[in-house]
Backbone as JSON, one array per atom type, in Angstrom:
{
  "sequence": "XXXXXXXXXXXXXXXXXXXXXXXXXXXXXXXXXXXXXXXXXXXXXXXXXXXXXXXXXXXXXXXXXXXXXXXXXXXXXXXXXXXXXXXXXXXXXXXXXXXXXXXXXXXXXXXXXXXXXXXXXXXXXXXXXXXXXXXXXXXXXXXXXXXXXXXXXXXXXXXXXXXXXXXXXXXXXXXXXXXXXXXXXXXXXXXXXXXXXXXXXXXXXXXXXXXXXXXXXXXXXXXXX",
  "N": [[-26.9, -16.6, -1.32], [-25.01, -14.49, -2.96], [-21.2, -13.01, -2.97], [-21.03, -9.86, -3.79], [-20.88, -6.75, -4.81], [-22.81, -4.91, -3.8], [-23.59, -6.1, -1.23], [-21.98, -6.2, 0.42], [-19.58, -5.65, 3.52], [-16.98, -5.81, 3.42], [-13.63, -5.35, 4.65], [-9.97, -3.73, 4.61], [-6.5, -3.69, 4.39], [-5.52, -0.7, 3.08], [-3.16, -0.22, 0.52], [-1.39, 2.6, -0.93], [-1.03, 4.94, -3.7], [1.21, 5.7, -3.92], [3.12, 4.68, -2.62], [6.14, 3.33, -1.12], [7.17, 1.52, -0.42], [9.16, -1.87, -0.05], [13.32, -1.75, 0.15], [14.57, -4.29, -2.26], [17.18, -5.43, -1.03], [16.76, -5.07, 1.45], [15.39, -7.76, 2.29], [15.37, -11.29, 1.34], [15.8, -12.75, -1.82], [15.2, -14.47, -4.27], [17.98, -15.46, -5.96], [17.98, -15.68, -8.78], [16.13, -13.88, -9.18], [16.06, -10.96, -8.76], [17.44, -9.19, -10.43], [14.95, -8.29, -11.79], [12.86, -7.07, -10.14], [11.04, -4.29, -9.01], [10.71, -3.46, -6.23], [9.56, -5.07, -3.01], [6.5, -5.43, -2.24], [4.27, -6.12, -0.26], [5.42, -7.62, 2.4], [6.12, -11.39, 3.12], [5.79, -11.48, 5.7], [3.33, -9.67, 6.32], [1.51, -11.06, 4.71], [0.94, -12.82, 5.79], [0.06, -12.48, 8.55], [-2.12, -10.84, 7.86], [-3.73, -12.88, 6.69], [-4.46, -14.89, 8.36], [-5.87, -13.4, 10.5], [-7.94, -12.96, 8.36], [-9.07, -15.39, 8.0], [-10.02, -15.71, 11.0], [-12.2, -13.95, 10.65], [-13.95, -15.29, 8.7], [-14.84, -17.76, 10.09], [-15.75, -16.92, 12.06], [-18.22, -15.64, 10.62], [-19.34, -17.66, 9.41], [-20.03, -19.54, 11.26], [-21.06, -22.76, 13.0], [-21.57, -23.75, 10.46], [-20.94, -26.58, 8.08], [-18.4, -25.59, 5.42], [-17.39, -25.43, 2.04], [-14.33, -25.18, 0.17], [-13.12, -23.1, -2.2], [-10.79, -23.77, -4.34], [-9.13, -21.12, -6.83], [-7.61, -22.05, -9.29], [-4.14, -20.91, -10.86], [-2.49, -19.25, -9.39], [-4.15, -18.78, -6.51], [-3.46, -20.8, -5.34], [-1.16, -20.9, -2.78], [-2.67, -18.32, -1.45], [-4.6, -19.77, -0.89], [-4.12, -22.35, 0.43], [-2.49, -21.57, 3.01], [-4.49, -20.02, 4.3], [-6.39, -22.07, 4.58], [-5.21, -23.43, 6.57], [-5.12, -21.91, 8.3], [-7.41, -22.11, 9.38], [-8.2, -24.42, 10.18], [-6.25, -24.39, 12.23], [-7.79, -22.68, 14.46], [-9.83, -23.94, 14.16], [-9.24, -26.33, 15.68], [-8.75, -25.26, 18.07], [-10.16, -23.25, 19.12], [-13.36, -22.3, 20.28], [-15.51, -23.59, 18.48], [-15.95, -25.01, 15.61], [-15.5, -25.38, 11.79], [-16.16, -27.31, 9.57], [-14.69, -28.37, 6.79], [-14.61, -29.09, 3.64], [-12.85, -29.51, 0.4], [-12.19, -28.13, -2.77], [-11.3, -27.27, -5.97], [-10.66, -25.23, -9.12], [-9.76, -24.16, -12.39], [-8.75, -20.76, -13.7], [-7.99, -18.88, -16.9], [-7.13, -15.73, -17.83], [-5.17, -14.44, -18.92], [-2.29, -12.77, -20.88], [0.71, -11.97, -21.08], [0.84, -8.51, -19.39], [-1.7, -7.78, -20.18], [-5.38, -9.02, -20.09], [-6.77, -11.5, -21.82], [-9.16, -11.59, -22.8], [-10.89, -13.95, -22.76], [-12.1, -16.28, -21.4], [-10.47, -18.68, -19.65], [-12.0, -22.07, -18.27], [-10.89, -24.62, -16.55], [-11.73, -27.7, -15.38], [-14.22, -27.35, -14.55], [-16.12, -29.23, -13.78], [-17.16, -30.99, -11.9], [-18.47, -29.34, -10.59], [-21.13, -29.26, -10.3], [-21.11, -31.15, -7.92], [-21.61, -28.83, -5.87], [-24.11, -28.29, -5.5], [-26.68, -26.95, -3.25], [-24.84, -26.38, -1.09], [-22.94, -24.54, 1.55], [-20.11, -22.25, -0.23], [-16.91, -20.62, -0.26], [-15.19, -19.59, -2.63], [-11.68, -18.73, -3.46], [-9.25, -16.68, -3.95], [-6.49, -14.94, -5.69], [-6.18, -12.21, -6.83], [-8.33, -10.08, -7.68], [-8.91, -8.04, -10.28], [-10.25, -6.61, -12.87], [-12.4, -7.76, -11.75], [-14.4, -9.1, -13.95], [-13.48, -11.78, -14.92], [-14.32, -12.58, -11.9], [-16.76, -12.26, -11.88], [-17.89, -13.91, -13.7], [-17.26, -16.39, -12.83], [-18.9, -16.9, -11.01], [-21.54, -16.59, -12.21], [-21.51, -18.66, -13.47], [-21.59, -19.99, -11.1], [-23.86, -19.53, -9.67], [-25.62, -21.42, -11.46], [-25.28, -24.05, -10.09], [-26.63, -24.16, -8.47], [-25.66, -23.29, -5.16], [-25.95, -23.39, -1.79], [-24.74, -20.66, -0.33], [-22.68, -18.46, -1.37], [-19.57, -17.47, -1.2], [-16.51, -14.91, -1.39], [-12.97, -14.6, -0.76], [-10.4, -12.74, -1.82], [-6.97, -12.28, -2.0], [-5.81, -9.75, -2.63], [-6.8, -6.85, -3.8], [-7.26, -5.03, -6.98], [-6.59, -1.69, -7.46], [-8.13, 0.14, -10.68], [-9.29, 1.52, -13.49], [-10.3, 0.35, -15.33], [-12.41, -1.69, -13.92], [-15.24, -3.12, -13.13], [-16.22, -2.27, -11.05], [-17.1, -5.14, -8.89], [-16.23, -5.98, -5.78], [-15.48, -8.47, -3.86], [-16.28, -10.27, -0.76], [-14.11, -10.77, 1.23], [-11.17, -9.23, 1.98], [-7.75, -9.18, 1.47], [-5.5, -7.13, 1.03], [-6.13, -3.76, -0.76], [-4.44, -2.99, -3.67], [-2.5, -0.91, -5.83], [-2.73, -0.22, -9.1], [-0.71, -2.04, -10.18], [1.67, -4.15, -12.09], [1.48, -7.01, -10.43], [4.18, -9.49, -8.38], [4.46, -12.56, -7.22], [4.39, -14.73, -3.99], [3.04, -16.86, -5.05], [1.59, -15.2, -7.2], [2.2, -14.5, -11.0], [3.9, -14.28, -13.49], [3.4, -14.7, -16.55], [3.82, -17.43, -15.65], [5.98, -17.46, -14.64], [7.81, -16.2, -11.12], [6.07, -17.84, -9.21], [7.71, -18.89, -7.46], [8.99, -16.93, -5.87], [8.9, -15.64, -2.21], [7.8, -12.79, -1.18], [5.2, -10.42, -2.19], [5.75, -8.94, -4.88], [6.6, -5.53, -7.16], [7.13, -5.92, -10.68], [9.76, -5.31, -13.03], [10.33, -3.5, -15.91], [13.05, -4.35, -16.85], [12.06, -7.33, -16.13], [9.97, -7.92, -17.0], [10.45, -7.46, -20.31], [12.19, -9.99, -20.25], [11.05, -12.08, -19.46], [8.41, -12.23, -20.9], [6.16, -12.92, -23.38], [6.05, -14.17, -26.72], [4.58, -12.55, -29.43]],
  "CA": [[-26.34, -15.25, -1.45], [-23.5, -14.51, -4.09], [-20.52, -11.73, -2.79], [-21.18, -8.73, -4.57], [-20.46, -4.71, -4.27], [-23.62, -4.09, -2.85], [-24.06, -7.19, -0.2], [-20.55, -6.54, 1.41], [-19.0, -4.47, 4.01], [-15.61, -6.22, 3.27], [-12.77, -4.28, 4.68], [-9.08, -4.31, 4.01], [-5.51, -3.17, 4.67], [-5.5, -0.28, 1.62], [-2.0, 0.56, -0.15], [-1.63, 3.88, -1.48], [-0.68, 4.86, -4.92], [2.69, 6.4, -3.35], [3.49, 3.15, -1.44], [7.36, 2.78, -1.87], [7.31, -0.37, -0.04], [10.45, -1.77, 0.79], [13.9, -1.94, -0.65], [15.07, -5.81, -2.18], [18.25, -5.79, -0.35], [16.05, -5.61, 3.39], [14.85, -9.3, 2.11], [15.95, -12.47, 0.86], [14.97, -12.23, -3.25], [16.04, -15.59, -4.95], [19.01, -14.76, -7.05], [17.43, -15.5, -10.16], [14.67, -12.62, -9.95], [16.95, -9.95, -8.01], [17.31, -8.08, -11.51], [13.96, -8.34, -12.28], [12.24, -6.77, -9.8], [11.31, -3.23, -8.67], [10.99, -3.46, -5.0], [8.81, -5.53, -2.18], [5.22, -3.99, -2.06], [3.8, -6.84, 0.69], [6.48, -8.94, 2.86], [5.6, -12.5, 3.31], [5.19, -11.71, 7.03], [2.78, -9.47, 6.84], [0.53, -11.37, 3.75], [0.84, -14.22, 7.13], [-0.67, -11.98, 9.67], [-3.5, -10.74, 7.27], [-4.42, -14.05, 6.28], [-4.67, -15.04, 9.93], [-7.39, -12.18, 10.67], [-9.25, -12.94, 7.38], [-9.3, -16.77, 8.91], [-10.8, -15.83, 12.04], [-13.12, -13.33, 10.5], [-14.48, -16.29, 8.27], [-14.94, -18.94, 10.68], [-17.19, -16.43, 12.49], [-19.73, -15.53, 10.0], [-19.91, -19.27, 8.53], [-20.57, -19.92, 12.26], [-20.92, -24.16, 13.06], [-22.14, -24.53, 9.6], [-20.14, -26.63, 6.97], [-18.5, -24.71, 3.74], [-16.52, -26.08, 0.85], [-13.2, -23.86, -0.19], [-12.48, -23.49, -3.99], [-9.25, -22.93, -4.39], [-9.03, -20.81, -7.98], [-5.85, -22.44, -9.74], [-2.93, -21.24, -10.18], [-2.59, -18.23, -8.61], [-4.86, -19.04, -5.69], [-2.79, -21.92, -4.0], [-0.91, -20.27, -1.77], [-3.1, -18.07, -0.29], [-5.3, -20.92, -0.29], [-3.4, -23.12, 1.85], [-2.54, -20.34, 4.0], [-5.98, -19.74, 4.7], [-7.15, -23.12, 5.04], [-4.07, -24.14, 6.98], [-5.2, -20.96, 9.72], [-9.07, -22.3, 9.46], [-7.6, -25.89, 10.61], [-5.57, -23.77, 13.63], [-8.74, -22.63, 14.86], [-10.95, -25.42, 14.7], [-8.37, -26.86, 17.03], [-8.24, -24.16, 19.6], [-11.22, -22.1, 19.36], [-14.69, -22.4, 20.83], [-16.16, -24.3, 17.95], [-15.26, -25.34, 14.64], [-16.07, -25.2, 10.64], [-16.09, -28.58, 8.95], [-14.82, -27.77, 5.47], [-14.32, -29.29, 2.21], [-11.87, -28.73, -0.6], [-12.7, -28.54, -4.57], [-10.5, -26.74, -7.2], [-11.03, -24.66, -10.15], [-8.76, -23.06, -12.82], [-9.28, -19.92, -14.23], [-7.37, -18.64, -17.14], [-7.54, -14.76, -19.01], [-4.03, -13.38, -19.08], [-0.96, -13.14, -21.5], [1.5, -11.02, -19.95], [-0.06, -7.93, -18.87], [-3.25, -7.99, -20.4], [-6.23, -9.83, -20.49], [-6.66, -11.78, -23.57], [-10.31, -11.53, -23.14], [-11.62, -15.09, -23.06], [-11.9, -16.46, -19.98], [-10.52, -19.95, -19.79], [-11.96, -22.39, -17.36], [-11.04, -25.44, -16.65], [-11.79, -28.5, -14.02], [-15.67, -27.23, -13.77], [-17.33, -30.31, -14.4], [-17.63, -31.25, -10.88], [-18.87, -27.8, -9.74], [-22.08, -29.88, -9.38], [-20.93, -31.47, -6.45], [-21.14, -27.91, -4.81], [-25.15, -27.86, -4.94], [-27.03, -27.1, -1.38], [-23.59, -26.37, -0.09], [-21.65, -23.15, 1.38], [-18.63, -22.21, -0.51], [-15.89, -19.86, -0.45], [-14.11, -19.05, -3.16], [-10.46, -18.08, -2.85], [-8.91, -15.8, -5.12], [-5.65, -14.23, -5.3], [-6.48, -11.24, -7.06], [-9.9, -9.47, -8.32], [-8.29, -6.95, -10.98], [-11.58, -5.77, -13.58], [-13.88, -8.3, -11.85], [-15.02, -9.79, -15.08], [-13.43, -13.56, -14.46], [-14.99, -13.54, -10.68], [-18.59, -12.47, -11.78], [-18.4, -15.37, -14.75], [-16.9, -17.71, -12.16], [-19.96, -16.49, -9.83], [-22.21, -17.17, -13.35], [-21.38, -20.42, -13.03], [-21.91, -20.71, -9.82], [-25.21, -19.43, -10.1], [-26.14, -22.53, -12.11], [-25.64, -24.99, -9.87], [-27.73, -23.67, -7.29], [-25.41, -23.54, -4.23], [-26.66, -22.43, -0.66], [-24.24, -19.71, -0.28], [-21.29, -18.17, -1.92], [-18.91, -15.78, -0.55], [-15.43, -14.89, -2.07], [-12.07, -14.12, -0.4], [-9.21, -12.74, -2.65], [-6.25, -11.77, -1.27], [-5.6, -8.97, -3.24], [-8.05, -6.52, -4.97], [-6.68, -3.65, -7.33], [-7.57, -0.01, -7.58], [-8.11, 0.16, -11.51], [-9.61, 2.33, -14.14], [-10.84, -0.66, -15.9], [-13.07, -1.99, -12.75], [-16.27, -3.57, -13.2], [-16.92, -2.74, -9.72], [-17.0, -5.97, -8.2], [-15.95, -6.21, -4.23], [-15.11, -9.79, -2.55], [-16.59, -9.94, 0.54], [-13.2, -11.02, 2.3], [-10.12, -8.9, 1.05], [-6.59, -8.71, 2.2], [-4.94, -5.93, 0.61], [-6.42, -3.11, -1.44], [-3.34, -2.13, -3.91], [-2.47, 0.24, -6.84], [-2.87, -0.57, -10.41], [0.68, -2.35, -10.53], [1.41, -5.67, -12.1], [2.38, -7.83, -9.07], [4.22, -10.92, -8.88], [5.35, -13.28, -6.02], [3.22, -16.07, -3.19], [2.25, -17.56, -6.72], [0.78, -14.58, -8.75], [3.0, -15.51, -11.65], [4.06, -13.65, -15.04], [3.75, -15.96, -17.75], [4.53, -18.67, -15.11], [7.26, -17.11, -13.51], [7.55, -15.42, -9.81], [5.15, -18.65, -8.46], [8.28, -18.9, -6.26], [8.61, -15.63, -4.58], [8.03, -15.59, -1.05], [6.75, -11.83, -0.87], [4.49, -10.04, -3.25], [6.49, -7.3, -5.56], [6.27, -5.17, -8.66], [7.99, -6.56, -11.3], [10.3, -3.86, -13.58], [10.37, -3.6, -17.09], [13.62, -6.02, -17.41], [11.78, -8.88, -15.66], [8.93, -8.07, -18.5], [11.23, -8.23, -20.88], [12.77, -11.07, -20.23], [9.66, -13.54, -19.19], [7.49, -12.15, -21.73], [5.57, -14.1, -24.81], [6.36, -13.56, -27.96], [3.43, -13.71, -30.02]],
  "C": [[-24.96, -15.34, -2.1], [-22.66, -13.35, -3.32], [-20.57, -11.13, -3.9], [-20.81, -7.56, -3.98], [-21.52, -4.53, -3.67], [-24.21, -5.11, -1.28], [-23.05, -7.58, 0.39], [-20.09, -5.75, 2.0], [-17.51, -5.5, 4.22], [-14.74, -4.79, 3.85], [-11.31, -5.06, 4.4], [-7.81, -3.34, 4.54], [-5.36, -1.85, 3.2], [-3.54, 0.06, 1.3], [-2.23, 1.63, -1.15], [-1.0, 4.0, -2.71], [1.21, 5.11, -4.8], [3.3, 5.73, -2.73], [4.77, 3.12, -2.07], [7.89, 1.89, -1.29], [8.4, -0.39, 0.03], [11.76, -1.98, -0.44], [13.83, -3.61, -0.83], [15.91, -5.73, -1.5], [17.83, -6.23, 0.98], [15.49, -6.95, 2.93], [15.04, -10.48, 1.46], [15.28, -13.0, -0.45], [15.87, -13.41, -3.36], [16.79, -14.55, -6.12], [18.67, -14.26, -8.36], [16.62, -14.39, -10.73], [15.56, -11.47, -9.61], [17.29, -9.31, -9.3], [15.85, -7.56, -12.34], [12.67, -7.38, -11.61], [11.79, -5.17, -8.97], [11.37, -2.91, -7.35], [9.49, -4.52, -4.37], [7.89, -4.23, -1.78], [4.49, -4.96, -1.01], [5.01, -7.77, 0.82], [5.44, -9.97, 3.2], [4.78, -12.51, 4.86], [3.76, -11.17, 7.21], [1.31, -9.83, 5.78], [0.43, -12.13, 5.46], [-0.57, -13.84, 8.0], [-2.22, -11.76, 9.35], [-4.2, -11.52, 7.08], [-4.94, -14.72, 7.88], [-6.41, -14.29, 10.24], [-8.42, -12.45, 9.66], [-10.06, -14.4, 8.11], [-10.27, -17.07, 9.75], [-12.25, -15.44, 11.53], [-14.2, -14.63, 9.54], [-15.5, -17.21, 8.84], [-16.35, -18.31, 11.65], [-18.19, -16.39, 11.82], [-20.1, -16.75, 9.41], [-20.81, -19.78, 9.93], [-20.05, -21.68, 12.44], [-21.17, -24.83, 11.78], [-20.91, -24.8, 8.33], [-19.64, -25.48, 5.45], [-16.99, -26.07, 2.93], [-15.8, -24.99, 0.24], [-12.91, -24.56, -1.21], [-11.85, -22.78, -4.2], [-9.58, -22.13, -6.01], [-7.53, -21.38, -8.46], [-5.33, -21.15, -10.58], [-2.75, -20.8, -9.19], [-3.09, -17.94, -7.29], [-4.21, -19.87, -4.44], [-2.27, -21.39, -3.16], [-1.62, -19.56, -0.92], [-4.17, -18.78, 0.12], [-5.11, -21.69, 0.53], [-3.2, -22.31, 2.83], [-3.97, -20.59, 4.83], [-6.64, -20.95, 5.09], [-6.79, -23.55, 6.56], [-4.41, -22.88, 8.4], [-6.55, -21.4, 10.19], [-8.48, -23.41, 10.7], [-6.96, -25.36, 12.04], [-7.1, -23.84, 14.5], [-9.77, -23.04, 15.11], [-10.58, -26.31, 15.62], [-7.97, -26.14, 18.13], [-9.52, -23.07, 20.22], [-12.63, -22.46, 20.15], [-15.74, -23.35, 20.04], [-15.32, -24.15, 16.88], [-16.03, -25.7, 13.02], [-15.58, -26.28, 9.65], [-15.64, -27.87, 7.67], [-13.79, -28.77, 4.55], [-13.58, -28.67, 1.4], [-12.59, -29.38, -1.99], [-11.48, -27.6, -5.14], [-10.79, -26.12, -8.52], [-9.91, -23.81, -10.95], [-9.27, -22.43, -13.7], [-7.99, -19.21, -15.47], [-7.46, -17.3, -18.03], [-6.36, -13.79, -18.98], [-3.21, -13.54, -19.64], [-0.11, -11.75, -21.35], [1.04, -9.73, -19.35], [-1.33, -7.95, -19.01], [-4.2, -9.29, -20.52], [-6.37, -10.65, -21.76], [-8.44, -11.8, -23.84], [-10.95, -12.93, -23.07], [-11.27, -15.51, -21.52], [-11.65, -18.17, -19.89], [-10.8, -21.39, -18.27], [-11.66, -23.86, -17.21], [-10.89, -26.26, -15.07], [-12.96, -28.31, -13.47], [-16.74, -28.48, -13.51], [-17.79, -31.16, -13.41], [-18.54, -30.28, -10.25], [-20.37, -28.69, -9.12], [-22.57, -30.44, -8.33], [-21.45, -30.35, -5.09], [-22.83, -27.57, -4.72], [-25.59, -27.85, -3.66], [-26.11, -27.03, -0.82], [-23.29, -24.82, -0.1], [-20.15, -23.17, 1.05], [-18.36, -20.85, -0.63], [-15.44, -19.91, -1.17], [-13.13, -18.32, -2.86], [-9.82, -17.7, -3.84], [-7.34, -15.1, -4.51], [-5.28, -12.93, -5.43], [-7.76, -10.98, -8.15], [-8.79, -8.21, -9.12], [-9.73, -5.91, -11.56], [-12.46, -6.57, -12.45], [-14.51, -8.84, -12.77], [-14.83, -11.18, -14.93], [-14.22, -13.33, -13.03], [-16.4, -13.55, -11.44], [-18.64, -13.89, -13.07], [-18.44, -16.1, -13.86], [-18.54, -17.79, -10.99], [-21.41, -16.82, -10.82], [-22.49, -18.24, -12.94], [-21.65, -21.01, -12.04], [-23.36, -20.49, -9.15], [-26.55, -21.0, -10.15], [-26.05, -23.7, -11.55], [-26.13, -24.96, -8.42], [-27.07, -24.18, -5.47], [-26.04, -23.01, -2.71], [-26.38, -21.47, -0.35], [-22.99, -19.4, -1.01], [-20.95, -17.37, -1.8], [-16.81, -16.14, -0.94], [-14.23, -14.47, -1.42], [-11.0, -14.23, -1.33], [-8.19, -11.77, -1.94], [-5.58, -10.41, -1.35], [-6.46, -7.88, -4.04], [-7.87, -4.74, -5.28], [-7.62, -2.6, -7.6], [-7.02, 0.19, -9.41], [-8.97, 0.64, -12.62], [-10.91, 1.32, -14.64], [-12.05, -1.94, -14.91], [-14.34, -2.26, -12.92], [-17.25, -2.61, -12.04], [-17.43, -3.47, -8.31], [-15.85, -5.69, -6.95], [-15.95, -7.42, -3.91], [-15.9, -9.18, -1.19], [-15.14, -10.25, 1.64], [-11.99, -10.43, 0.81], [-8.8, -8.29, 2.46], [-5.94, -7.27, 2.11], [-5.41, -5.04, -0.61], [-4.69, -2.67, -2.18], [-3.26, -1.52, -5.09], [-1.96, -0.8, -7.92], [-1.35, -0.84, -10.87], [0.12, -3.47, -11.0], [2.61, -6.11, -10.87], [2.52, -9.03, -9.01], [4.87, -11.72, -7.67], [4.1, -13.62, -5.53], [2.2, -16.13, -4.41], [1.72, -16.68, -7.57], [2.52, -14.4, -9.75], [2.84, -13.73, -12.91], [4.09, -14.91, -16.02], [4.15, -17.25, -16.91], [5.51, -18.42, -14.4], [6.91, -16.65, -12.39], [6.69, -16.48, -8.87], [6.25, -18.87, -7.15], [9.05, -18.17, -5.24], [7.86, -15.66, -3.46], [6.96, -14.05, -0.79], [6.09, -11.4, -2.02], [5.7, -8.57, -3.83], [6.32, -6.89, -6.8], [7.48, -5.58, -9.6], [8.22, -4.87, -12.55], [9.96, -4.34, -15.29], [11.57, -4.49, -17.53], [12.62, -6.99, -17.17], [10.68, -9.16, -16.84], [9.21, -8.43, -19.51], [11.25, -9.8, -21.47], [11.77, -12.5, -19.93], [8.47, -13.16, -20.18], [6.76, -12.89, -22.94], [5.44, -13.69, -25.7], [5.46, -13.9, -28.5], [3.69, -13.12, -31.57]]
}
């Protein structure tokens, strides 16, 4: 079974289009971005807590049976570790416990806001390893949906036993395939968002909370093409 829109009752914390989230001054903004940014739209604490709850909710429906977590690179690590790093809590405290494997995958289709349309993947060439196995994919944000369902293509092809997707993020956007994760943290509004590794051009990977980035910070980290 692949996560899809119609084979998920995923739920989620939603943010509203009107969300004016918090000021920067209530939170500790490295110096360097503190002109860059328009305000904190998720604090670090409470990505923590969510990730926690997705954790548990996981560990239940996998049940006793092994899975293998694929991190998506870049963007992914953080709430990948996170998430692993709460699995690992709970296999040490809970009632039973979910053997699990790590693999890696990077996905690449963005030059500063937009898509560039090509979907670049690289590091698949193990994916074969992942036949007859349950995996998770871990995502940090589902925007159109077009990179997961390729990545879900692909994963198709090497005939795994299950595959189910958690992204920590998954925007409300015009441009929307459709596609649903079956495990989602925060529903949020068609911003670009940058901080716990979702990146501009590479920048913001070291932002502790998630925030919208302004038109300086665009600017100024942008790619000249």
């Amino acid at each position: 079974m692949t996560g899809n829109a119609s084979k998920t009752t995923a739920s989620f914390i939603q943010i509203s289009d009107d969300d004016k989230g918090y000021p920067l001054d209530q939170f500790c903004i490295p110096k360097h971005y503190e002109e860059d940014l328009e305000r904190v739209l998720i604090p670090e604490g409470l990505i923590n807590d969510r990730t926690e709850r997705l954790a548990r909710d996981i560990v239940a429906d996998f049940g006793n049976e092994p899975i293998v977590v694929l991190c998506v690179l870049k963007g992914g690590y953080k709430f990948f570790t996170d998430l692993v790093d709460k699995i690992k809590v709970l296999n040490r405290n809970s009632g039973h416990s979910v053997q699990l494997g790590i693999d890696f995958i990077r996905l690449k289709s963005y030059v500063n806001e937009s898509s560039s349309g090509k979907i670049e993947v690289i590091g698949g060439d193990n994916l074969e390893n992942l036949k007859g196995k349950n995996v998770l994919i871990v995502e940090d944000i589902i925007d159109t949906g077009r990179t997961m369902q390729q990545l879900l293509e692909l994963m198709t092809s090497v005939q795994p036993k299950c595959v189910k997707v958690a992204s920590l993020l998954l925007k409300r956007t015009p441009a929307s395939v459709g596609y649903i994760p079956n495990y989602i943290g925060f529903e949020v509004p068609n911003l670009f968002l940058v901080g716990y590794a979702l990146d501009y051009n590479e920048f913001f990977r070291d932002l502790s909370h998630i925030c919208v980035i302004n038109s300086t910070g665009k600017e100024k980290y942008s790619v000249k093409q």
